[in-house]
């Protein structure tokens, strides 16, 4: 039988808890953060823990996605932590996640070495269900992106009471107007593009800025337009590099001897492929090289000097913006309210001015890509930004 471990010796009855529990079926909930981290995860954890305490519920934090349940022996204090007020004090503004995360621990396709040493994907979902039962978990809050929410939905189908919270800097989750982490990433990318303007102009160079955005170009589009890029290449619009080169040449003819090109990591040329570095068992393809490909080709086509800057994981780091903190806190408290209202198999979603919840089945396996008729796309075109088409 697994034991609950607390990092601090103060997980006694909460003095501020409400008198009545709205759902006597719930005493203990668990929270997991999965997939790539995003600024705002800690704010969600804080809101879940405090909202749950307010109802007299205990919250267990599972370490590194589901790893804390699958391999508890790997964690000195145990794979599950009883989260107290003290654990979540002063964390709203911190990036990362106090629980840790992983994007290679899908319990339904868990990478394990076979007899030949090669990684194979095996189903360890029963182990998670057994561990949840051993910890007397009555409901689960699963914070994550498309992969983590699909996993949450599968646990819901297996009888777990679960509420999902949408997280990703890529903003590519369906049924919610925004995910937390996106605003912070756009803000940082825009600042970087601002900084690149002066050095690009001083050296008469083409600066290519690669940003995250695997299937959807929200970060590239928003930061590119806000940062006044000259061309923006998105996964949604396969590009013709000759069009981008023509834009650079046009600018030179009109006296601008530099150009800023923003490229989403998932952008690809017409008839070409996404730039993939590797694919390992139990995780998504690792992308990389989209910016460098554009840089090389532009240099060849224009004969001008070009450089690549890859913002990559910098976009996931740092403090969440005020907007992301607020959204994350709203999502966390809405997740607990949803459980208290008896909901399960749902994801909390921003539908301004409210946070509502939608069935996880409507989100799992679906992607919110930038619509080609989006107002921001029209704005970019009106401003003369080249979208590569
Ligand atoms: O969170 C999604 C994302 O930011 C993608 O845009 C990117 O491809 C991926 O994470 C990279 O994640 P990691 O390098 O952690 O595997």
mmCIF file of N, CA and C and ligand atoms in Angstrom, residues 35-38 103 145-146 167-170 172 211-216 219 265 283-287 312-313 315-316, ligand 1:
data_model
loop_
_atom_site.group_PDB
_atom_site.id
_atom_site.type_symbol
_atom_site.label_atom_id
_atom_site.label_comp_id
_atom_site.label_asym_id
_atom_site.label_seq_id
_atom_site.Cartn_x
_atom_site.Cartn_y
_atom_site.Cartn_z
ATOM 1 N N UNK A 35 2.819 17.114 -19.797
ATOM 2 C CA UNK A 35 3.236 17.726 -21.061
ATOM 3 C C UNK A 35 4.244 18.842 -20.833
ATOM 4 N N UNK A 36 4.477 19.640 -21.872
ATOM 5 C CA UNK A 36 5.424 20.755 -21.740
ATOM 6 C C UNK A 36 4.921 21.759 -20.719
ATOM 7 N N UNK A 37 5.819 22.348 -19.938
ATOM 8 C CA UNK A 37 5.360 23.313 -18.933
ATOM 9 C C UNK A 37 4.898 24.602 -19.611
ATOM 10 N N UNK A 38 4.142 25.391 -18.875
ATOM 11 C CA UNK A 38 3.655 26.678 -19.393
ATOM 12 C C UNK A 38 3.523 27.625 -18.216
ATOM 13 N N UNK A 103 6.763 14.901 -20.763
ATOM 14 C CA UNK A 103 5.960 14.638 -21.958
ATOM 15 C C UNK A 103 6.306 13.281 -22.555
ATOM 16 N N UNK A 145 -1.996 19.818 -21.991
ATOM 17 C CA UNK A 145 -2.353 20.148 -23.369
ATOM 18 C C UNK A 145 -3.107 19.006 -24.025
ATOM 19 N N UNK A 146 -3.066 18.953 -25.345
ATOM 20 C CA UNK A 146 -3.874 17.971 -26.070
ATOM 21 C C UNK A 146 -3.596 16.535 -25.610
ATOM 22 N N UNK A 167 -3.884 23.789 -20.790
ATOM 23 C CA UNK A 167 -2.588 24.472 -20.680
ATOM 24 C C UNK A 167 -1.812 24.313 -21.972
ATOM 25 N N UNK A 168 -1.307 25.352 -22.540
ATOM 26 C CA UNK A 168 -0.261 25.269 -23.550
ATOM 27 C C UNK A 168 0.092 26.663 -24.016
ATOM 28 N N UNK A 169 1.381 26.892 -24.181
ATOM 29 C CA UNK A 169 1.766 28.200 -24.729
ATOM 30 C C UNK A 169 1.306 28.307 -26.175
ATOM 31 N N UNK A 170 1.075 27.155 -26.826
ATOM 32 C CA UNK A 170 0.727 27.179 -28.261
ATOM 33 C C UNK A 170 -0.703 27.660 -28.521
ATOM 34 N N UNK A 172 -3.388 26.020 -28.789
ATOM 35 C CA UNK A 172 -4.005 25.258 -29.865
ATOM 36 C C UNK A 172 -5.097 24.290 -29.389
ATOM 37 N N UNK A 211 9.760 30.432 -33.554
ATOM 38 C CA UNK A 211 9.022 30.341 -32.284
ATOM 39 C C UNK A 211 8.313 28.989 -32.221
ATOM 40 N N UNK A 212 7.928 28.584 -31.008
ATOM 41 C CA UNK A 212 7.174 27.325 -30.882
ATOM 42 C C UNK A 212 5.817 27.479 -31.541
ATOM 43 N N UNK A 213 5.186 26.375 -31.797
ATOM 44 C CA UNK A 213 3.909 26.344 -32.507
ATOM 45 C C UNK A 213 3.979 25.190 -33.477
ATOM 46 N N UNK A 214 3.635 24.044 -32.936
ATOM 47 C CA UNK A 214 3.832 22.781 -33.641
ATOM 48 C C UNK A 214 2.782 22.594 -34.736
ATOM 49 N N UNK A 215 1.514 22.739 -34.353
ATOM 50 C CA UNK A 215 0.430 22.546 -35.330
ATOM 51 C C UNK A 215 -0.297 23.840 -35.621
ATOM 52 N N UNK A 216 -0.108 24.840 -34.754
ATOM 53 C CA UNK A 216 -0.858 26.088 -34.890
ATOM 54 C C UNK A 216 0.093 27.269 -34.730
ATOM 55 N N UNK A 219 1.310 31.802 -31.767
ATOM 56 C CA UNK A 219 2.398 32.622 -31.206
ATOM 57 C C UNK A 219 3.061 33.407 -32.338
ATOM 58 N N UNK A 265 7.641 26.839 -35.600
ATOM 59 C CA UNK A 265 8.438 25.607 -35.771
ATOM 60 C C UNK A 265 7.740 24.583 -36.657
ATOM 61 N N UNK A 283 6.533 9.525 -27.111
ATOM 62 C CA UNK A 283 6.461 10.986 -27.154
ATOM 63 C C UNK A 283 6.262 11.470 -28.582
ATOM 64 N N UNK A 284 5.852 12.777 -28.708
ATOM 65 C CA UNK A 284 5.627 13.328 -30.045
ATOM 66 C C UNK A 284 6.969 13.577 -30.738
ATOM 67 N N UNK A 285 6.875 13.771 -32.036
ATOM 68 C CA UNK A 285 8.094 14.076 -32.796
ATOM 69 C C UNK A 285 8.740 15.337 -32.237
ATOM 70 N N UNK A 286 10.047 15.361 -32.210
ATOM 71 C CA UNK A 286 10.753 16.572 -31.779
ATOM 72 C C UNK A 286 10.998 17.421 -33.015
ATOM 73 N N UNK A 287 10.479 18.633 -32.998
ATOM 74 C CA UNK A 287 10.620 19.513 -34.160
ATOM 75 C C UNK A 287 11.853 20.391 -34.014
ATOM 76 N N UNK A 312 12.505 28.959 -28.967
ATOM 77 C CA UNK A 312 12.280 27.651 -28.333
ATOM 78 C C UNK A 312 11.755 27.705 -26.915
ATOM 79 N N UNK A 313 12.478 27.032 -26.017
ATOM 80 C CA UNK A 313 11.988 26.869 -24.639
ATOM 81 C C UNK A 313 12.020 28.153 -23.827
ATOM 82 N N UNK A 315 10.389 30.528 -24.501
ATOM 83 C CA UNK A 315 8.981 30.950 -24.527
ATOM 84 C C UNK A 315 8.173 30.282 -23.420
ATOM 85 N N UNK A 316 8.678 29.172 -22.907
ATOM 86 C CA UNK A 316 7.946 28.459 -21.859
ATOM 87 C C UNK A 316 8.383 28.891 -20.467
HETATM 88 O O1 LIG B 1 3.930 22.914 -25.399
HETATM 89 C C1 LIG B 1 3.975 22.604 -26.760
HETATM 90 C C2 LIG B 1 5.329 22.862 -27.271
HETATM 91 O O2 LIG B 1 5.653 24.109 -26.815
HETATM 92 C C3 LIG B 1 5.471 22.762 -28.781
HETATM 93 O O3 LIG B 1 5.291 23.950 -29.467
HETATM 94 C C4 LIG B 1 6.849 22.217 -28.937
HETATM 95 O O4 LIG B 1 6.996 21.523 -30.152
HETATM 96 C C5 LIG B 1 6.966 21.327 -27.768
HETATM 97 O O5 LIG B 1 6.245 21.940 -26.737
HETATM 98 C C6 LIG B 1 8.384 21.021 -27.392
HETATM 99 O O6 LIG B 1 8.395 20.332 -26.194
HETATM 100 P P1 LIG B 1 9.668 19.577 -25.604
HETATM 101 O O7 LIG B 1 10.899 20.155 -26.206
HETATM 102 O O8 LIG B 1 9.569 19.812 -24.154
HETATM 103 O O9 LIG B 1 9.500 18.158 -25.980
#
